[in-house]
């Protein structure tokens, strides 16, 4: 027995010591180091950190709704950031379990982080659910892998290529949105108006658009990917704000088994599409002019015809631009509709611009014409500022760093709260909480007191590669709607923005439509 006890002690003591350092000593040391620099925050609680407080504040906020004239989504989606900023300032320390998180609410610090090219600030591990949904593509890859992927994917999103997709954007919007809405209004013989839940409609539209523009003739299989990714999104949301237990993702729980099934379905579907496209190319039919075809063509343009990315890497990039290409654009359109429906004077301004630059309902749209829509662009930018798809961006320090005078220990999580930065009155002015598209009249770079303060597409080398795609699709859809409909928010609408990985109306957005 003494031998067994000694053996157990030899195994357990080092493990217990590491756990003690990780769960007790390091949080104490990190808190003291930040406090010595004037950076404070809520006290660390053993193992759980501040997850109890964040969860309680989030739960309390979820039962409240906002006035329709209020655009302060912070109180609902990140109430703890609002509470702790008022107590500790824009830069404070809090704890996600035993991990230190530095809230970076200072624009100079944010610019330093996002502009870094040396690998000091990398994206943290998003967890198995989000990785299953998005893959290790441009969003999460780092270093040489990211640079290699960017070289392959970038040509597919060149503006000249995107302008050629305007016809696809228009055809999908006419079928999924305009045609369906016209039928609903005309069916209301007496009132000549109809109430439509536009959030669901825009999700259907953007899934249709990305299915066609990404996979061309294989768009029906693309819709299968969409359905699987939607389920993975709900699973990822359910896992948020929970303390991560290492190794739990490998245990065959009900959720894990379902996640593995969905992963296999997505991978199998995408692999079938890609292999079919590659087989067609060998028969001299080409890769196609959709996003997948352009990416495959670029991928085979390495030295000596060598492929730059493997099959798994191509699949991950397909996951990335498929999800990002429909989810974020759907919510941009949803919130733009809300803002235009609650600001009829702006709705009319845009309609006049659209009819002047693009002509009436029967006139086909062209990419060059859409780029002339200055007011529409301003409204979309203001929508992204107030109701951007992402509320927070995360990075992790890979070494001890000096961040604008604050010494940050290696391993510290850096949380960039877009939801408060985009409403910072010191940067955006006293009307930061109001809908005022005119702030963008001189372009994005001059809209605020800090250059390039709009962070909806991030900035620096990791800025969103699909931002022109999203803006072009958004403009196309709004043009078609404004030429045919007048709209207002339905009386039953409850203004309750919620974080479902992306910012969405918790109870949908019912809108009353009238034909012009």
XYZ file of C-alpha atoms in Angstrom:
516
model
C 0.000 0.000 0.000
C 2.735 2.541 0.783
C 4.149 1.924 -2.693
C 0.750 2.510 -4.313
C 0.214 5.644 -2.255
C 3.627 6.941 -3.224
C 2.918 6.253 -6.902
C -0.424 8.071 -6.717
C 1.221 10.989 -4.945
C 3.907 11.158 -7.629
C 1.204 11.405 -10.290
C -1.286 13.638 -8.487
C 0.978 16.157 -6.763
C 2.388 17.711 -9.962
C -1.132 17.860 -11.403
C -2.489 19.486 -8.233
C 0.384 21.948 -8.223
C -0.333 22.978 -11.828
C -4.035 23.328 -11.018
C -3.201 25.473 -7.981
C -0.964 27.729 -10.068
C -3.540 28.021 -12.844
C -6.603 28.518 -10.642
C -5.199 30.465 -7.691
C -1.703 31.871 -7.959
C -1.815 33.173 -11.560
C -5.148 35.019 -11.184
C -3.798 36.636 -8.014
C -0.512 37.640 -9.697
C -2.192 38.927 -12.869
C -4.741 40.971 -10.894
C -1.956 42.581 -8.836
C 0.120 43.338 -11.936
C -2.773 45.108 -13.663
C -3.881 46.913 -10.477
C -0.355 48.314 -10.097
C -0.863 49.954 -13.510
C -4.253 51.390 -12.563
C -6.229 48.726 -14.433
C -8.884 47.263 -12.146
C -12.048 45.214 -12.448
C -14.405 42.804 -10.694
C -12.765 40.361 -8.285
C -11.770 36.896 -9.482
C -13.820 33.980 -8.125
C -12.220 30.555 -7.888
C -12.547 28.533 -11.118
C -15.651 30.357 -12.456
C -14.172 33.865 -12.564
C -16.944 36.372 -13.323
C -19.144 34.070 -15.417
C -21.776 34.059 -12.672
C -22.060 37.864 -12.774
C -22.068 38.068 -16.570
C -24.702 35.350 -16.781
C -26.929 37.029 -14.185
C -26.703 40.432 -15.886
C -27.363 38.845 -19.266
C -30.412 36.998 -17.938
C -31.820 40.164 -16.352
C -31.293 42.153 -19.554
C -32.967 39.520 -21.739
C -36.310 40.260 -20.099
C -36.146 43.962 -20.934
C -36.916 45.635 -24.262
C -35.773 48.974 -25.671
C -37.763 51.943 -26.848
C -37.925 51.950 -30.649
C -36.011 55.213 -30.690
C -33.145 53.779 -28.634
C -30.158 52.248 -30.410
C -28.177 51.442 -27.264
C -27.947 47.687 -27.708
C -25.182 47.485 -25.076
C -27.719 47.274 -22.260
C -29.118 44.061 -23.767
C -26.229 42.248 -25.431
C -23.300 43.167 -23.144
C -24.767 44.695 -19.969
C -21.710 43.693 -17.920
C -19.463 45.815 -20.146
C -21.717 48.819 -19.561
C -21.782 48.172 -15.790
C -18.044 47.606 -15.394
C -17.071 50.482 -17.701
C -19.007 52.848 -15.453
C -17.085 51.507 -12.443
C -13.582 50.919 -13.818
C -13.285 52.903 -17.070
C -12.923 51.853 -20.705
C -10.000 49.523 -19.990
C -10.621 46.993 -17.217
C -9.841 43.404 -16.248
C -12.407 40.648 -15.811
C -12.310 36.850 -15.710
C -13.788 34.197 -17.994
C -13.287 31.241 -15.693
C -9.580 31.355 -14.740
C -8.661 33.252 -17.941
C -7.893 36.979 -17.607
C -9.791 39.171 -20.077
C -8.741 42.761 -20.722
C -11.637 44.890 -21.963
C -10.059 47.179 -24.577
C -12.414 50.128 -24.965
C -9.726 52.547 -26.157
C -9.445 53.213 -29.909
C -5.658 53.679 -29.914
C -5.218 50.298 -28.231
C -7.668 48.684 -30.653
C -5.815 50.086 -33.652
C -2.514 48.767 -32.271
C -3.989 45.273 -31.827
C -5.772 45.023 -35.177
C -2.897 46.525 -37.173
C -0.315 44.106 -35.751
C 1.527 41.965 -38.310
C 4.030 40.329 -35.972
C 1.733 37.708 -34.451
C 1.600 39.287 -30.978
C -2.197 39.273 -30.961
C -3.863 36.158 -32.389
C -7.442 34.997 -32.472
C -8.269 32.711 -29.532
C -9.566 29.170 -29.905
C -13.301 29.647 -30.605
C -14.282 26.218 -29.268
C -15.457 23.100 -31.090
C -18.991 24.281 -31.922
C -17.941 27.465 -33.693
C -14.999 25.740 -35.373
C -17.361 23.035 -36.669
C -19.571 25.744 -38.163
C -16.912 28.018 -39.686
C -13.844 25.814 -40.111
C -10.236 26.939 -39.821
C -10.521 29.383 -42.720
C -9.590 33.048 -43.024
C -11.470 33.999 -39.861
C -9.478 31.791 -37.468
C -6.252 30.752 -39.235
C -3.013 32.510 -38.330
C 0.481 33.220 -39.658
C 1.667 31.535 -42.848
C -1.543 29.483 -43.100
C -3.659 32.641 -43.099
C -1.385 34.367 -45.641
C -1.532 31.358 -47.964
C -5.338 31.175 -47.725
C -5.698 34.912 -48.278
C -3.673 34.728 -51.512
C -5.999 32.043 -52.838
C -9.334 33.515 -51.738
C -8.686 37.219 -52.399
C -9.060 37.136 -56.230
C -12.610 35.769 -55.900
C -13.667 38.937 -54.044
C -12.139 41.487 -56.426
C -14.633 44.240 -57.224
C -14.660 43.547 -60.957
C -15.648 39.927 -60.233
C -18.330 41.003 -57.743
C -19.924 43.479 -60.157
C -20.523 40.554 -62.503
C -22.630 38.945 -59.757
C -25.065 41.868 -59.568
C -27.437 40.044 -61.898
C -27.499 37.045 -59.542
C -28.140 39.325 -56.544
C -31.013 40.976 -58.419
C -32.582 37.740 -59.677
C -32.614 36.195 -56.195
C -34.040 39.336 -54.593
C -36.780 39.602 -57.221
C -37.823 35.995 -56.646
C -37.417 35.600 -52.887
C -38.302 39.111 -51.714
C -40.051 41.376 -54.225
C -42.220 38.750 -55.924
C -43.287 37.161 -52.630
C -44.031 40.521 -50.995
C -46.001 41.802 -53.980
C -48.172 38.677 -53.862
C -48.798 39.144 -50.126
C -49.872 42.772 -50.556
C -52.053 42.108 -53.601
C -53.784 39.274 -51.743
C -54.970 41.792 -49.148
C -57.778 43.079 -51.361
C -59.279 45.529 -48.862
C -56.283 47.031 -47.031
C -53.684 46.721 -49.834
C -51.018 46.199 -47.222
C -49.407 43.163 -45.637
C -47.343 42.444 -42.536
C -44.191 40.423 -43.223
C -41.542 39.125 -40.820
C -38.594 40.415 -42.854
C -35.774 38.860 -40.803
C -36.678 35.332 -41.877
C -37.178 36.494 -45.466
C -33.734 38.104 -45.608
C -32.126 34.963 -44.186
C -33.809 32.944 -46.942
C -32.676 35.497 -49.537
C -29.020 35.657 -48.498
C -28.825 31.854 -48.262
C -30.170 31.703 -51.821
C -27.685 34.348 -53.000
C -24.625 32.723 -51.439
C -25.753 29.298 -52.680
C -25.860 30.628 -56.261
C -22.796 32.901 -56.139
C -20.632 30.384 -54.256
C -21.714 27.105 -55.820
C -23.476 28.025 -59.071
C -25.404 25.075 -60.465
C -24.843 23.179 -57.185
C -26.879 25.709 -55.225
C -29.387 23.117 -53.978
C -26.560 21.239 -52.250
C -25.432 24.606 -50.915
C -28.820 24.984 -49.236
C -28.139 21.708 -47.387
C -24.935 23.239 -46.022
C -26.962 26.269 -44.938
C -29.412 24.158 -42.919
C -26.610 22.245 -41.174
C -24.738 25.450 -40.345
C -27.886 26.997 -38.867
C -28.170 24.102 -36.443
C -24.463 24.367 -35.591
C -24.995 28.083 -34.919
C -27.707 27.359 -32.341
C -25.437 24.769 -30.697
C -22.573 27.263 -30.574
C -24.825 29.892 -29.000
C -25.949 27.435 -26.315
C -22.307 26.808 -25.361
C -21.485 30.509 -24.910
C -20.760 31.884 -21.442
C -20.017 28.415 -20.079
C -16.764 27.506 -18.349
C -14.760 25.323 -20.723
C -13.736 21.954 -19.328
C -10.724 20.613 -21.294
C -11.440 17.355 -23.104
C -15.234 17.549 -22.757
C -15.597 18.098 -26.518
C -14.372 14.518 -27.095
C -16.945 12.879 -24.810
C -19.847 11.310 -26.788
C -22.586 13.427 -25.231
C -25.851 13.973 -27.102
C -24.723 17.434 -28.270
C -21.265 16.259 -29.306
C -22.646 13.320 -31.282
C -25.061 15.620 -33.120
C -22.259 18.102 -33.807
C -20.099 15.333 -35.271
C -23.004 14.246 -37.496
C -23.498 17.779 -38.809
C -19.766 18.189 -39.399
C -19.708 15.017 -41.491
C -22.765 16.172 -43.456
C -21.269 19.579 -44.239
C -17.893 18.102 -45.157
C -19.425 15.375 -47.334
C -21.682 17.806 -49.199
C -18.906 20.325 -49.838
C -16.456 17.606 -50.890
C -18.960 16.268 -53.440
C -19.430 19.760 -54.923
C -15.676 20.403 -55.082
C -14.808 17.022 -56.589
C -17.497 17.467 -59.252
C -16.063 20.887 -60.115
C -12.497 19.570 -60.288
C -13.590 16.680 -62.509
C -15.267 19.151 -64.870
C -12.052 21.186 -65.029
C -10.065 18.153 -66.147
C -12.500 17.806 -69.053
C -11.570 21.349 -70.122
C -14.900 22.760 -68.968
C -13.216 25.114 -66.520
C -13.819 25.656 -62.824
C -16.698 28.093 -63.274
C -17.118 31.799 -62.528
C -18.739 31.494 -59.094
C -16.781 31.999 -55.858
C -15.834 28.332 -55.610
C -14.661 28.236 -59.231
C -12.575 31.387 -58.825
C -11.029 30.005 -55.636
C -10.206 26.634 -57.237
C -8.644 28.365 -60.228
C -6.487 30.504 -57.946
C -5.622 27.460 -55.823
C -4.175 25.637 -58.837
C -2.040 28.585 -59.877
C 0.855 27.741 -57.569
C 4.399 27.096 -58.765
C 4.330 24.437 -61.460
C 0.568 24.086 -61.168
C 0.916 22.901 -57.575
C -2.175 23.275 -55.403
C -1.737 25.885 -52.701
C -4.445 24.553 -50.358
C -5.477 21.003 -49.501
C -9.007 19.643 -49.904
C -9.723 20.129 -46.169
C -8.512 23.734 -46.362
C -10.759 24.446 -49.348
C -13.697 22.929 -47.455
C -12.952 25.169 -44.458
C -12.910 28.267 -46.684
C -16.243 27.204 -48.206
C -17.694 26.923 -44.684
C -16.349 30.355 -43.837
C -17.616 32.341 -46.785
C -20.904 30.430 -46.875
C -21.820 31.279 -43.278
C -20.306 34.776 -43.246
C -21.743 35.482 -46.693
C -25.352 34.936 -45.701
C -25.720 35.463 -41.952
C -24.113 38.893 -41.584
C -25.741 40.309 -44.741
C -29.180 39.072 -43.685
C -28.944 40.975 -40.426
C -27.510 44.083 -42.103
C -30.629 44.172 -44.304
C -32.931 43.466 -41.359
C -31.584 46.338 -39.271
C -31.452 48.685 -42.275
C -35.161 47.987 -42.813
C -35.841 48.737 -39.147
C -33.994 52.065 -39.298
C -35.642 53.136 -42.553
C -39.065 52.045 -41.278
C -38.636 54.160 -38.124
C -37.143 57.114 -40.041
C -39.561 57.702 -42.977
C -37.748 60.887 -43.999
C -34.635 58.826 -44.737
C -36.696 56.180 -46.476
C -37.983 58.858 -48.844
C -34.512 60.349 -49.387
C -33.181 56.957 -50.422
C -36.149 56.241 -52.674
C -35.609 59.507 -54.541
C -31.898 58.721 -54.968
C -32.648 55.194 -56.174
C -35.193 56.359 -58.782
C -32.830 59.106 -59.948
C -29.735 56.903 -60.298
C -31.199 53.455 -61.049
C -34.504 54.189 -62.760
C -37.887 52.578 -62.128
C -38.831 49.046 -61.140
C -38.242 47.516 -64.577
C -34.723 48.896 -65.110
C -31.947 46.275 -64.707
C -29.261 47.030 -62.141
C -25.529 47.334 -62.776
C -22.612 47.362 -60.346
C -21.359 50.768 -61.520
C -24.807 52.310 -60.993
C -25.041 50.901 -57.461
C -21.731 52.543 -56.594
C -23.307 55.956 -57.297
C -25.825 55.526 -54.450
C -24.169 57.750 -51.874
C -27.137 58.035 -49.482
C -27.810 54.275 -49.569
C -24.142 53.674 -48.737
C -24.295 56.146 -45.853
C -27.372 54.418 -44.400
C -25.732 50.985 -44.636
C -22.615 52.276 -42.862
C -24.720 53.848 -40.118
C -26.626 50.572 -39.778
C -23.315 48.735 -39.361
C -22.258 51.238 -36.708
C -25.408 50.947 -34.611
C -26.390 47.334 -35.360
C -23.222 45.618 -36.538
C -23.419 41.839 -36.801
C -20.614 41.262 -34.281
C -20.684 42.819 -30.804
C -17.168 41.921 -29.703
C -13.871 40.810 -31.243
C -11.330 38.733 -29.354
C -7.556 38.395 -29.480
C -4.966 36.689 -27.262
C -1.516 37.969 -26.364
C 1.130 35.449 -27.473
C 3.863 37.115 -25.389
C 4.260 39.724 -22.667
C 3.488 42.952 -24.526
C 3.314 46.703 -23.921
C -0.061 47.849 -25.243
C -0.021 51.653 -25.389
C 1.647 51.826 -21.962
C -0.215 48.903 -20.353
C 1.909 45.810 -19.752
C -0.175 42.780 -20.754
C 0.974 39.289 -19.649
C 1.223 36.448 -22.149
C -2.031 34.499 -22.517
C -4.304 37.406 -21.603
C -7.502 37.570 -23.647
C -8.164 40.949 -25.265
C -11.853 41.755 -25.674
C -12.667 44.563 -28.137
C -16.262 45.706 -27.383
C -17.481 47.041 -30.725
C -20.881 47.661 -29.183
C -19.467 50.419 -26.929
C -16.678 51.663 -29.204
C -19.157 52.441 -31.993
C -21.155 54.577 -29.535
C -18.229 56.381 -27.888
C -19.238 60.060 -27.715
C -15.584 61.133 -27.446
C -15.013 59.650 -30.906
C -18.401 59.867 -32.660
C -19.724 63.065 -31.074
C -22.675 63.860 -28.827
C -25.113 62.264 -31.266
C -23.277 58.917 -31.135
C -26.425 57.179 -29.891
C -28.601 58.579 -32.683
C -29.258 57.481 -36.262
C -27.462 60.060 -38.400
C -26.153 58.734 -41.737
C -24.874 62.204 -42.653
C -21.841 61.525 -40.437
C -20.565 59.384 -43.357
C -21.033 62.069 -46.030
C -17.251 62.427 -46.435
C -16.594 58.690 -46.352
C -15.796 56.139 -43.670
C -12.351 57.543 -42.842
C -13.700 60.978 -41.869
C -16.902 59.958 -40.119
C -15.547 60.303 -36.573
C -12.872 61.957 -34.473
C -10.658 58.904 -34.859
C -9.677 57.827 -38.405
C -11.336 54.608 -39.564
C -13.417 54.356 -36.398
C -16.032 52.105 -38.036
C -14.981 48.596 -37.013
C -17.865 46.542 -38.420
C -15.510 44.996 -41.006
C -12.520 45.186 -38.634
C -9.387 46.972 -39.894
C -5.760 46.277 -40.668
C -4.499 43.136 -42.432
C -7.354 40.997 -41.042
C -10.183 43.237 -42.272
C -13.164 41.375 -43.745
C -12.438 40.148 -47.269
C -16.165 39.981 -48.067
C -17.158 43.540 -47.201
C -17.659 44.603 -50.847
C -19.780 41.486 -51.431
C -22.000 42.363 -48.451
C -22.364 46.025 -49.426
C -23.178 45.227 -53.063
C -25.784 42.632 -52.087
C -27.247 45.015 -49.510
C -27.532 47.864 -52.028
C -29.121 45.622 -54.669
C -31.785 44.371 -52.277
C -32.617 47.804 -50.853
C -32.929 49.291 -54.348
C -35.493 46.672 -55.374
C -37.475 47.152 -52.153
C -37.458 50.965 -52.252
C -38.639 51.027 -55.864
C -41.708 48.903 -55.085
C -42.663 49.366 -51.423
C -43.321 51.864 -48.678
C -42.946 50.341 -45.236
C -43.226 50.912 -41.497
C -42.624 48.816 -38.393
C -45.691 46.809 -37.363
C -47.383 47.798 -34.066
C -46.601 44.410 -32.493
C -42.834 44.762 -32.960
C -40.797 44.518 -29.724
C -37.388 46.201 -29.959
C -35.142 43.603 -28.331
C -31.787 43.188 -30.120
C -30.169 39.918 -29.017
C -26.809 38.221 -29.512
C -27.171 34.881 -31.319
C -23.477 34.973 -32.346
C -24.689 37.770 -34.603
C -26.998 40.629 -33.583
C -30.632 39.798 -34.362
C -34.115 40.979 -33.317
C -35.078 38.536 -30.564
C -38.738 38.520 -31.571
C -38.261 39.081 -35.290
C -39.013 42.229 -37.281
C -42.608 42.423 -38.562
C -42.964 45.209 -41.131
C -46.126 46.595 -42.768
C -45.658 46.821 -46.550
C -47.596 48.940 -49.051
C -47.129 48.857 -52.818
C -46.133 52.112 -54.478
